Every structure is written in C-alpha cells, then in structure tokens.
Amino acid sequence: MAEQEIDTIRHLIEIEKNASILISEAQAEADKKIAAAKAQADSDFRERAAKIVSEKEAEYEAKIKDASAKYNELLSEYKTKIENSLKSIDFFNNIAEKYLFA
C-alpha cells in the first residue's frame, strides 16, 4: 500500500511539474505578445505624432506667411498715407503762405 501511495504522490508531483512548465511557457508567450503589441503601439503613436507635428508646423508657417504679407501691406498703406499727408501739409503751407502772409 505504501508503494502505491508513493507512486501516486510521484505522479501528482510530475503533473504539478508539467503544469508549472506549461504556465512558464504561457507566461513567456504572453510576455512576447505584450512586448510586440507595445512596440506596435509605440510605433503607431510616433507616426501619428509626427504627422500631427508636420501638419501643425505647416499651418504655423502658412499663418506666419499670411501675417507677414498683411504686415507688409499695412506698412505700405501707412507709408502711402504718410507721403500723401506730407503733400497735404505742403499744400496747406502754400495756401496759408499765400493768403495769410502775402
């Protein structure tokens, strides 16, 4: 009877050992899958982030270009107004000279 109990215990130990090996292999496989999924997610994130950054940089450059063009236009208009006002001052001075001091 003792021999049969020892065989049963040995068999149970062998089953537990095999179960432990299966669990270790399953854990290793799960770790590989998790690592691959994380690497893919990181790659996707970097790709999307680079695309967004590129789009935002293009928008920024377009806005800078538009602002620069608008600034140059406003500056040109201002210079024209100043030049025209100087002509008006000369005209005013000539009229004032003619009528007030002649």
PDB file of N, CA and C in Angstrom:
ATOM      1  N   MET A   1       0.822  -1.186   0.000  1.00  0.00           N
ATOM      2  CA  MET A   1       0.000   0.000   0.000  1.00  0.00           C
ATOM      3  C   MET A   1       0.864   1.246   0.000  1.00  0.00           C
ATOM      4  N   ALA A   2       1.941   1.258   0.735  1.00  0.00           N
ATOM      5  CA  ALA A   2       2.808   2.424   0.807  1.00  0.00           C
ATOM      6  C   ALA A   2       3.431   2.697  -0.540  1.00  0.00           C
ATOM      7  N   GLU A   3       3.761   1.607  -1.285  1.00  0.00           N
ATOM      8  CA  GLU A   3       4.354   1.781  -2.610  1.00  0.00           C
ATOM      9  C   GLU A   3       3.374   2.461  -3.562  1.00  0.00           C
ATOM     10  N   GLN A   4       2.116   2.107  -3.470  1.00  0.00           N
ATOM     11  CA  GLN A   4       1.097   2.708  -4.327  1.00  0.00           C
ATOM     12  C   GLN A   4       0.912   4.189  -3.983  1.00  0.00           C
ATOM     13  N   GLU A   5       0.950   4.518  -2.708  1.00  0.00           N
ATOM     14  CA  GLU A   5       0.824   5.923  -2.291  1.00  0.00           C
ATOM     15  C   GLU A   5       2.014   6.743  -2.784  1.00  0.00           C
ATOM     16  N   ILE A   6       3.206   6.160  -2.721  1.00  0.00           N
ATOM     17  CA  ILE A   6       4.409   6.844  -3.194  1.00  0.00           C
ATOM     18  C   ILE A   6       4.312   7.079  -4.702  1.00  0.00           C
ATOM     19  N   ASP A   7       3.843   6.079  -5.443  1.00  0.00           N
ATOM     20  CA  ASP A   7       3.674   6.229  -6.887  1.00  0.00           C
ATOM     21  C   ASP A   7       2.654   7.330  -7.205  1.00  0.00           C
ATOM     22  N   THR A   8       1.577   7.368  -6.446  1.00  0.00           N
ATOM     23  CA  THR A   8       0.544   8.380  -6.654  1.00  0.00           C
ATOM     24  C   THR A   8       1.104   9.771  -6.379  1.00  0.00           C
ATOM     25  N   ILE A   9       1.869   9.895  -5.312  1.00  0.00           N
ATOM     26  CA  ILE A   9       2.476  11.191  -4.971  1.00  0.00           C
ATOM     27  C   ILE A   9       3.469  11.602  -6.051  1.00  0.00           C
ATOM     28  N   ARG A  10       4.290  10.629  -6.511  1.00  0.00           N
ATOM     29  CA  ARG A  10       5.240  10.922  -7.592  1.00  0.00           C
ATOM     30  C   ARG A  10       4.501  11.385  -8.855  1.00  0.00           C
ATOM     31  N   HIS A  11       3.424  10.690  -9.161  1.00  0.00           N
ATOM     32  CA  HIS A  11       2.633  11.051 -10.327  1.00  0.00           C
ATOM     33  C   HIS A  11       2.054  12.466 -10.169  1.00  0.00           C
ATOM     34  N   LEU A  12       1.539  12.764  -9.015  1.00  0.00           N
ATOM     35  CA  LEU A  12       0.984  14.098  -8.758  1.00  0.00           C
ATOM     36  C   LEU A  12       2.072  15.178  -8.837  1.00  0.00           C
ATOM     37  N   ILE A  13       3.260  14.877  -8.334  1.00  0.00           N
ATOM     38  CA  ILE A  13       4.391  15.812  -8.407  1.00  0.00           C
ATOM     39  C   ILE A  13       4.774  16.042  -9.865  1.00  0.00           C
ATOM     40  N   GLU A  14       4.783  14.967 -10.656  1.00  0.00           N
ATOM     41  CA  GLU A  14       5.104  15.073 -12.091  1.00  0.00           C
ATOM     42  C   GLU A  14       4.056  15.935 -12.809  1.00  0.00           C
ATOM     43  N   ILE A  15       2.793  15.724 -12.470  1.00  0.00           N
ATOM     44  CA  ILE A  15       1.715  16.539 -13.069  1.00  0.00           C
ATOM     45  C   ILE A  15       1.897  18.010 -12.692  1.00  0.00           C
ATOM     46  N   GLU A  16       2.217  18.256 -11.431  1.00  0.00           N
ATOM     47  CA  GLU A  16       2.430  19.640 -10.976  1.00  0.00           C
ATOM     48  C   GLU A  16       3.639  20.257 -11.667  1.00  0.00           C
ATOM     49  N   LYS A  17       4.693  19.475 -11.857  1.00  0.00           N
ATOM     50  CA  LYS A  17       5.890  19.955 -12.541  1.00  0.00           C
ATOM     51  C   LYS A  17       5.550  20.327 -13.994  1.00  0.00           C
ATOM     52  N   ASN A  18       4.791  19.453 -14.679  1.00  0.00           N
ATOM     53  CA  ASN A  18       4.380  19.737 -16.059  1.00  0.00           C
ATOM     54  C   ASN A  18       3.484  20.979 -16.128  1.00  0.00           C
ATOM     55  N   ALA A  19       2.601  21.127 -15.156  1.00  0.00           N
ATOM     56  CA  ALA A  19       1.722  22.294 -15.114  1.00  0.00           C
ATOM     57  C   ALA A  19       2.549  23.563 -14.917  1.00  0.00           C
ATOM     58  N   SER A  20       3.565  23.472 -14.087  1.00  0.00           N
ATOM     59  CA  SER A  20       4.438  24.611 -13.844  1.00  0.00           C
ATOM     60  C   SER A  20       5.183  25.000 -15.122  1.00  0.00           C
ATOM     61  N   ILE A  21       5.646  23.995 -15.866  1.00  0.00           N
ATOM     62  CA  ILE A  21       6.335  24.260 -17.137  1.00  0.00           C
ATOM     63  C   ILE A  21       5.373  24.908 -18.127  1.00  0.00           C
ATOM     64  N   LEU A  22       4.156  24.394 -18.209  1.00  0.00           N
ATOM     65  CA  LEU A  22       3.157  24.965 -19.114  1.00  0.00           C
ATOM     66  C   LEU A  22       2.845  26.421 -18.750  1.00  0.00           C
ATOM     67  N   ILE A  23       2.743  26.676 -17.469  1.00  0.00           N
ATOM     68  CA  ILE A  23       2.467  28.040 -17.015  1.00  0.00           C
ATOM     69  C   ILE A  23       3.631  28.967 -17.367  1.00  0.00           C
ATOM     70  N   SER A  24       4.840  28.489 -17.175  1.00  0.00           N
ATOM     71  CA  SER A  24       6.021  29.301 -17.518  1.00  0.00           C
ATOM     72  C   SER A  24       6.071  29.597 -19.015  1.00  0.00           C
ATOM     73  N   GLU A  25       5.794  28.583 -19.840  1.00  0.00           N
ATOM     74  CA  GLU A  25       5.784  28.783 -21.287  1.00  0.00           C
ATOM     75  C   GLU A  25       4.676  29.747 -21.702  1.00  0.00           C
ATOM     76  N   ALA A  26       3.512  29.598 -21.109  1.00  0.00           N
ATOM     77  CA  ALA A  26       2.394  30.501 -21.415  1.00  0.00           C
ATOM     78  C   ALA A  26       2.729  31.936 -21.013  1.00  0.00           C
ATOM     79  N   GLN A  27       3.374  32.093 -19.870  1.00  0.00           N
ATOM     80  CA  GLN A  27       3.763  33.430 -19.410  1.00  0.00           C
ATOM     81  C   GLN A  27       4.783  34.060 -20.363  1.00  0.00           C
ATOM     82  N   ALA A  28       5.752  33.238 -20.804  1.00  0.00           N
ATOM     83  CA  ALA A  28       6.768  33.719 -21.747  1.00  0.00           C
ATOM     84  C   ALA A  28       6.108  34.144 -23.058  1.00  0.00           C
ATOM     85  N   GLU A  29       5.169  33.354 -23.545  1.00  0.00           N
ATOM     86  CA  GLU A  29       4.455  33.689 -24.793  1.00  0.00           C
ATOM     87  C   GLU A  29       3.626  34.968 -24.604  1.00  0.00           C
ATOM     88  N   ALA A  30       2.963  35.086 -23.471  1.00  0.00           N
ATOM     89  CA  ALA A  30       2.180  36.294 -23.188  1.00  0.00           C
ATOM     90  C   ALA A  30       3.087  37.521 -23.127  1.00  0.00           C
ATOM     91  N   ASP A  31       4.249  37.379 -22.493  1.00  0.00           N
ATOM     92  CA  ASP A  31       5.197  38.494 -22.415  1.00  0.00           C
ATOM     93  C   ASP A  31       5.658  38.927 -23.807  1.00  0.00           C
ATOM     94  N   LYS A  32       5.907  37.936 -24.702  1.00  0.00           N
ATOM     95  CA  LYS A  32       6.304  38.255 -26.077  1.00  0.00           C
ATOM     96  C   LYS A  32       5.202  39.029 -26.799  1.00  0.00           C
ATOM     97  N   LYS A  33       3.971  38.555 -26.653  1.00  0.00           N
ATOM     98  CA  LYS A  33       2.839  39.220 -27.320  1.00  0.00           C
ATOM     99  C   LYS A  33       2.637  40.632 -26.782  1.00  0.00           C
ATOM    100  N   ILE A  34       2.773  40.792 -25.488  1.00  0.00           N
ATOM    101  CA  ILE A  34       2.627  42.118 -24.877  1.00  0.00           C
ATOM    102  C   ILE A  34       3.717  43.054 -25.367  1.00  0.00           C
ATOM    103  N   ALA A  35       4.951  42.568 -25.433  1.00  0.00           N
ATOM    104  CA  ALA A  35       6.069  43.383 -25.907  1.00  0.00           C
ATOM    105  C   ALA A  35       5.861  43.787 -27.369  1.00  0.00           C
ATOM    106  N   ALA A  36       5.393  42.846 -28.196  1.00  0.00           N
ATOM    107  CA  ALA A  36       5.148  43.154 -29.611  1.00  0.00           C
ATOM    108  C   ALA A  36       4.025  44.178 -29.754  1.00  0.00           C
ATOM    109  N   ALA A  37       2.966  44.019 -28.980  1.00  0.00           N
ATOM    110  CA  ALA A  37       1.849  44.964 -29.038  1.00  0.00           C
ATOM    111  C   ALA A  37       2.293  46.345 -28.566  1.00  0.00           C
ATOM    112  N   LYS A  38       3.109  46.405 -27.527  1.00  0.00           N
ATOM    113  CA  LYS A  38       3.610  47.687 -27.027  1.00  0.00           C
ATOM    114  C   LYS A  38       4.495  48.361 -28.068  1.00  0.00           C
ATOM    115  N   ALA A  39       5.359  47.577 -28.713  1.00  0.00           N
ATOM    116  CA  ALA A  39       6.232  48.132 -29.749  1.00  0.00           C
ATOM    117  C   ALA A  39       5.402  48.675 -30.904  1.00  0.00           C
ATOM    118  N   GLN A  40       4.358  47.951 -31.299  1.00  0.00           N
ATOM    119  CA  GLN A  40       3.488  48.417 -32.384  1.00  0.00           C
ATOM    120  C   GLN A  40       2.738  49.685 -31.979  1.00  0.00           C
ATOM    121  N   ALA A  41       2.247  49.707 -30.752  1.00  0.00           N
ATOM    122  CA  ALA A  41       1.530  50.894 -30.271  1.00  0.00           C
ATOM    123  C   ALA A  41       2.465  52.103 -30.218  1.00  0.00           C
ATOM    124  N   ASP A  42       3.685  51.899 -29.748  1.00  0.00           N
ATOM    125  CA  ASP A  42       4.668  52.990 -29.717  1.00  0.00           C
ATOM    126  C   ASP A  42       4.979  53.494 -31.121  1.00  0.00           C
ATOM    127  N   SER A  43       5.131  52.569 -32.053  1.00  0.00           N
ATOM    128  CA  SER A  43       5.409  52.940 -33.439  1.00  0.00           C
ATOM    129  C   SER A  43       4.242  53.739 -34.030  1.00  0.00           C
ATOM    130  N   ASP A  44       3.029  53.258 -33.798  1.00  0.00           N
ATOM    131  CA  ASP A  44       1.843  53.977 -34.287  1.00  0.00           C
ATOM    132  C   ASP A  44       1.754  55.362 -33.680  1.00  0.00           C
ATOM    133  N   PHE A  45       2.034  55.455 -32.385  1.00  0.00           N
ATOM    134  CA  PHE A  45       1.979  56.754 -31.706  1.00  0.00           C
ATOM    135  C   PHE A  45       2.986  57.716 -32.307  1.00  0.00           C
ATOM    136  N   ARG A  46       4.225  57.259 -32.491  1.00  0.00           N
ATOM    137  CA  ARG A  46       5.265  58.127 -33.065  1.00  0.00           C
ATOM    138  C   ARG A  46       4.882  58.584 -34.468  1.00  0.00           C
ATOM    139  N   GLU A  47       4.317  57.669 -35.245  1.00  0.00           N
ATOM    140  CA  GLU A  47       3.911  58.003 -36.616  1.00  0.00           C
ATOM    141  C   GLU A  47       2.808  59.064 -36.609  1.00  0.00           C
ATOM    142  N   ARG A  48       1.793  58.856 -35.778  1.00  0.00           N
ATOM    143  CA  ARG A  48       0.697  59.829 -35.697  1.00  0.00           C
ATOM    144  C   ARG A  48       1.180  61.164 -35.153  1.00  0.00           C
ATOM    145  N   ALA A  49       2.033  61.117 -34.141  1.00  0.00           N
ATOM    146  CA  ALA A  49       2.558  62.360 -33.562  1.00  0.00           C
ATOM    147  C   ALA A  49       3.374  63.125 -34.592  1.00  0.00           C
ATOM    148  N   ALA A  50       4.194  62.431 -35.371  1.00  0.00           N
ATOM    149  CA  ALA A  50       4.992  63.095 -36.407  1.00  0.00           C
ATOM    150  C   ALA A  50       4.082  63.727 -37.454  1.00  0.00           C
ATOM    151  N   LYS A  51       3.003  63.049 -37.800  1.00  0.00           N
ATOM    152  CA  LYS A  51       2.060  63.585 -38.783  1.00  0.00           C
ATOM    153  C   LYS A  51       1.395  64.847 -38.240  1.00  0.00           C
ATOM    154  N   ILE A  52       0.961  64.807 -36.994  1.00  0.00           N
ATOM    155  CA  ILE A  52       0.310  65.969 -36.378  1.00  0.00           C
ATOM    156  C   ILE A  52       1.283  67.133 -36.289  1.00  0.00           C
ATOM    157  N   VAL A  53       2.509  66.861 -35.870  1.00  0.00           N
ATOM    158  CA  VAL A  53       3.527  67.914 -35.764  1.00  0.00           C
ATOM    159  C   VAL A  53       3.783  68.532 -37.128  1.00  0.00           C
ATOM    160  N   SER A  54       3.875  67.687 -38.140  1.00  0.00           N
ATOM    161  CA  SER A  54       4.112  68.182 -39.500  1.00  0.00           C
ATOM    162  C   SER A  54       2.966  69.076 -39.960  1.00  0.00           C
ATOM    163  N   GLU A  55       1.735  68.649 -39.698  1.00  0.00           N
ATOM    164  CA  GLU A  55       0.564  69.456 -40.081  1.00  0.00           C
ATOM    165  C   GLU A  55       0.552  70.789 -39.340  1.00  0.00           C
ATOM    166  N   LYS A  56       0.830  70.740 -38.055  1.00  0.00           N
ATOM    167  CA  LYS A  56       0.811  71.975 -37.260  1.00  0.00           C
ATOM    168  C   LYS A  56       1.931  72.922 -37.690  1.00  0.00           C
ATOM    169  N   GLU A  57       3.099  72.373 -38.026  1.00  0.00           N
ATOM    170  CA  GLU A  57       4.194  73.221 -38.500  1.00  0.00           C
ATOM    171  C   GLU A  57       3.819  73.885 -39.818  1.00  0.00           C
ATOM    172  N   ALA A  58       3.145  73.137 -40.701  1.00  0.00           N
ATOM    173  CA  ALA A  58       2.712  73.706 -41.980  1.00  0.00           C
ATOM    174  C   ALA A  58       1.684  74.817 -41.753  1.00  0.00           C
ATOM    175  N   GLU A  59       0.747  74.588 -40.837  1.00  0.00           N
ATOM    176  CA  GLU A  59      -0.246  75.619 -40.501  1.00  0.00           C
ATOM    177  C   GLU A  59       0.451  76.856 -39.936  1.00  0.00           C
ATOM    178  N   TYR A  60       1.428  76.632 -39.062  1.00  0.00           N
ATOM    179  CA  TYR A  60       2.172  77.734 -38.455  1.00  0.00           C
ATOM    180  C   TYR A  60       2.898  78.545 -39.528  1.00  0.00           C
ATOM    181  N   GLU A  61       3.582  77.851 -40.420  1.00  0.00           N
ATOM    182  CA  GLU A  61       4.314  78.538 -41.483  1.00  0.00           C
ATOM    183  C   GLU A  61       3.364  79.337 -42.369  1.00  0.00           C
ATOM    184  N   ALA A  62       2.187  78.768 -42.682  1.00  0.00           N
ATOM    185  CA  ALA A  62       1.198  79.475 -43.502  1.00  0.00           C
ATOM    186  C   ALA A  62       0.700  80.723 -42.782  1.00  0.00           C
ATOM    187  N   LYS A  63       0.452  80.607 -41.474  1.00  0.00           N
ATOM    188  CA  LYS A  63      -0.013  81.767 -40.709  1.00  0.00           C
ATOM    189  C   LYS A  63       1.066  82.845 -40.635  1.00  0.00           C
ATOM    190  N   ILE A  64       2.315  82.433 -40.464  1.00  0.00           N
ATOM    191  CA  ILE A  64       3.425  83.387 -40.437  1.00  0.00           C
ATOM    192  C   ILE A  64       3.517  84.101 -41.778  1.00  0.00           C
ATOM    193  N   LYS A  65       3.390  83.347 -42.864  1.00  0.00           N
ATOM    194  CA  LYS A  65       3.461  83.927 -44.205  1.00  0.00           C
ATOM    195  C   LYS A  65       2.321  84.925 -44.416  1.00  0.00           C
ATOM    196  N   ASP A  66       1.104  84.542 -44.011  1.00  0.00           N
ATOM    197  CA  ASP A  66      -0.046  85.441 -44.142  1.00  0.00           C
ATOM    198  C   ASP A  66       0.130  86.696 -43.298  1.00  0.00           C
ATOM    199  N   ALA A  67       0.610  86.513 -42.062  1.00  0.00           N
ATOM    200  CA  ALA A  67       0.813  87.666 -41.179  1.00  0.00           C
ATOM    201  C   ALA A  67       1.876  88.588 -41.747  1.00  0.00           C
ATOM    202  N   SER A  68       2.928  88.025 -42.296  1.00  0.00           N
ATOM    203  CA  SER A  68       3.993  88.836 -42.888  1.00  0.00           C
ATOM    204  C   SER A  68       3.471  89.615 -44.090  1.00  0.00           C
ATOM    205  N   ALA A  69       2.674  88.965 -44.926  1.00  0.00           N
ATOM    206  CA  ALA A  69       2.098  89.648 -46.092  1.00  0.00           C
ATOM    207  C   ALA A  69       1.164  90.776 -45.647  1.00  0.00           C
ATOM    208  N   LYS A  70       0.346  90.504 -44.642  1.00  0.00           N
ATOM    209  CA  LYS A  70      -0.574  91.521 -44.140  1.00  0.00           C
ATOM    210  C   LYS A  70       0.206  92.683 -43.526  1.00  0.00           C
ATOM    211  N   TYR A  71       1.270  92.365 -42.788  1.00  0.00           N
ATOM    212  CA  TYR A  71       2.111  93.402 -42.192  1.00  0.00           C
ATOM    213  C   TYR A  71       2.720  94.279 -43.280  1.00  0.00           C
ATOM    214  N   ASN A  72       3.261  93.660 -44.314  1.00  0.00           N
ATOM    215  CA  ASN A  72       3.863  94.426 -45.410  1.00  0.00           C
ATOM    216  C   ASN A  72       2.824  95.295 -46.113  1.00  0.00           C
ATOM    217  N   GLU A  73       1.619  94.761 -46.277  1.00  0.00           N
ATOM    218  CA  GLU A  73       0.540  95.531 -46.905  1.00  0.00           C
ATOM    219  C   GLU A  73       0.163  96.739 -46.043  1.00  0.00           C
ATOM    220  N   LEU A  74      -0.006  96.509 -44.753  1.00  0.00           N
ATOM    221  CA  LEU A  74      -0.361  97.606 -43.843  1.00  0.00           C
ATOM    222  C   LEU A  74       0.752  98.646 -43.777  1.00  0.00           C
ATOM    223  N   LEU A  75       1.999  98.190 -43.769  1.00  0.00           N
ATOM    224  CA  LEU A  75       3.130  99.107 -43.737  1.00  0.00           C
ATOM    225  C   LEU A  75       3.169  99.953 -45.010  1.00  0.00           C
ATOM    226  N   SER A  76       2.905  99.331 -46.135  1.00  0.00           N
ATOM    227  CA  SER A  76       2.881 100.054 -47.404  1.00  0.00           C
ATOM    228  C   SER A  76       1.762 101.092 -47.410  1.00  0.00           C
ATOM    229  N   GLU A  77       0.582 100.699 -46.928  1.00  0.00           N
ATOM    230  CA  GLU A  77      -0.533 101.645 -46.847  1.00  0.00           C
ATOM    231  C   GLU A  77      -0.182 102.814 -45.929  1.00  0.00           C
ATOM    232  N   TYR A  78       0.447 102.508 -44.801  1.00  0.00           N
ATOM    233  CA  TYR A  78       0.836 103.552 -43.850  1.00  0.00           C
ATOM    234  C   TYR A  78       1.837 104.519 -44.492  1.00  0.00           C
ATOM    235  N   LYS A  79       2.833 103.977 -45.194  1.00  0.00           N
ATOM    236  CA  LYS A  79       3.825 104.825 -45.858  1.00  0.00           C
ATOM    237  C   LYS A  79       3.152 105.722 -46.897  1.00  0.00           C
ATOM    238  N   THR A  80       2.213 105.145 -47.633  1.00  0.00           N
ATOM    239  CA  THR A  80       1.487 105.932 -48.640  1.00  0.00           C
ATOM    240  C   THR A  80       0.708 107.057 -47.972  1.00  0.00           C
ATOM    241  N   LYS A  81       0.046 106.764 -46.868  1.00  0.00           N
ATOM    242  CA  LYS A  81      -0.713 107.801 -46.152  1.00  0.00           C
ATOM    243  C   LYS A  81       0.222 108.894 -45.646  1.00  0.00           C
ATOM    244  N   ILE A  82       1.364 108.495 -45.119  1.00  0.00           N
ATOM    245  CA  ILE A  82       2.333 109.484 -44.626  1.00  0.00           C
ATOM    246  C   ILE A  82       2.818 110.362 -45.777  1.00  0.00           C
ATOM    247  N   GLU A  83       3.159 109.738 -46.894  1.00  0.00           N
ATOM    248  CA  GLU A  83       3.619 110.509 -48.047  1.00  0.00           C
ATOM    249  C   GLU A  83       2.533 111.456 -48.531  1.00  0.00           C
ATOM    250  N   ASN A  84       1.295 110.992 -48.570  1.00  0.00           N
ATOM    251  CA  ASN A  84       0.182 111.843 -49.001  1.00  0.00           C
ATOM    252  C   ASN A  84      -0.076 112.961 -48.002  1.00  0.00           C
ATOM    253  N   SER A  85       0.089 112.658 -46.723  1.00  0.00           N
ATOM    254  CA  SER A  85      -0.145 113.711 -45.729  1.00  0.00           C
ATOM    255  C   SER A  85       0.938 114.770 -45.816  1.00  0.00           C
ATOM    256  N   LEU A  86       2.157 114.370 -46.169  1.00  0.00           N
ATOM    257  CA  LEU A  86       3.214 115.366 -46.352  1.00  0.00           C
ATOM    258  C   LEU A  86       2.891 116.281 -47.511  1.00  0.00           C
ATOM    259  N   LYS A  87       2.331 115.755 -48.573  1.00  0.00           N
ATOM    260  CA  LYS A  87       1.896 116.570 -49.697  1.00  0.00           C
ATOM    261  C   LYS A  87       0.793 117.516 -49.259  1.00  0.00           C
ATOM    262  N   SER A  88      -0.109 117.026 -48.440  1.00  0.00           N
ATOM    263  CA  SER A  88      -1.196 117.868 -47.945  1.00  0.00           C
ATOM    264  C   SER A  88      -0.649 118.993 -47.078  1.00  0.00           C
ATOM    265  N   ILE A  89       0.373 118.695 -46.284  1.00  0.00           N
ATOM    266  CA  ILE A  89       0.977 119.732 -45.436  1.00  0.00           C
ATOM    267  C   ILE A  89       1.623 120.798 -46.308  1.00  0.00           C
ATOM    268  N   ASP A  90       2.332 120.363 -47.356  1.00  0.00           N
ATOM    269  CA  ASP A  90       2.933 121.320 -48.284  1.00  0.00           C
ATOM    270  C   ASP A  90       1.846 122.177 -48.933  1.00  0.00           C
ATOM    271  N   PHE A  91       0.761 121.540 -49.336  1.00  0.00           N
ATOM    272  CA  PHE A  91      -0.341 122.287 -49.948  1.00  0.00           C
ATOM    273  C   PHE A  91      -0.915 123.282 -48.950  1.00  0.00           C
ATOM    274  N   PHE A  92      -1.131 122.810 -47.707  1.00  0.00           N
ATOM    275  CA  PHE A  92      -1.664 123.696 -46.671  1.00  0.00           C
ATOM    276  C   PHE A  92      -0.712 124.858 -46.405  1.00  0.00           C
ATOM    277  N   ASN A  93       0.562 124.557 -46.299  1.00  0.00           N
ATOM    278  CA  ASN A  93       1.538 125.614 -46.052  1.00  0.00           C
ATOM    279  C   ASN A  93       1.562 126.626 -47.190  1.00  0.00           C
ATOM    280  N   ASN A  94       1.473 126.180 -48.421  1.00  0.00           N
ATOM    281  CA  ASN A  94       1.450 127.071 -49.568  1.00  0.00           C
ATOM    282  C   ASN A  94       0.212 127.962 -49.543  1.00  0.00           C
ATOM    283  N   ILE A  95      -0.915 127.386 -49.267  1.00  0.00           N
ATOM    284  CA  ILE A  95      -2.165 128.169 -49.185  1.00  0.00           C
ATOM    285  C   ILE A  95      -2.087 129.169 -48.041  1.00  0.00           C
ATOM    286  N   ALA A  96      -1.616 128.705 -46.880  1.00  0.00           N
ATOM    287  CA  ALA A  96      -1.509 129.605 -45.727  1.00  0.00           C
ATOM    288  C   ALA A  96      -0.547 130.748 -46.033  1.00  0.00           C
ATOM    289  N   GLU A  97       0.552 130.450 -46.650  1.00  0.00           N
ATOM    290  CA  GLU A  97       1.532 131.465 -47.016  1.00  0.00           C
ATOM    291  C   GLU A  97       0.925 132.480 -47.981  1.00  0.00           C
ATOM    292  N   LYS A  98       0.198 131.931 -48.938  1.00  0.00           N
ATOM    293  CA  LYS A  98      -0.399 132.789 -49.957  1.00  0.00           C
ATOM    294  C   LYS A  98      -1.443 133.728 -49.373  1.00  0.00           C
ATOM    295  N   TYR A  99      -2.342 133.226 -48.564  1.00  0.00           N
ATOM    296  CA  TYR A  99      -3.453 134.042 -48.078  1.00  0.00           C
ATOM    297  C   TYR A  99      -3.146 134.782 -46.781  1.00  0.00           C
ATOM    298  N   LEU A 100      -2.317 134.229 -45.940  1.00  0.00           N
ATOM    299  CA  LEU A 100      -2.080 134.866 -44.659  1.00  0.00           C
ATOM    300  C   LEU A 100      -0.882 135.808 -44.665  1.00  0.00           C
ATOM    301  N   PHE A 101       0.126 135.475 -45.433  1.00  0.00           N
ATOM    302  CA  PHE A 101       1.353 136.264 -45.345  1.00  0.00           C
ATOM    303  C   PHE A 101       1.689 136.981 -46.639  1.00  0.00           C
ATOM    304  N   ALA A 102       0.796 136.977 -47.599  1.00  0.00           N
ATOM    305  CA  ALA A 102       1.087 137.660 -48.871  1.00  0.00           C
ATOM    306  C   ALA A 102       0.686 139.099 -48.871  1.00  0.00           C
TER     307      ALA A 102
END
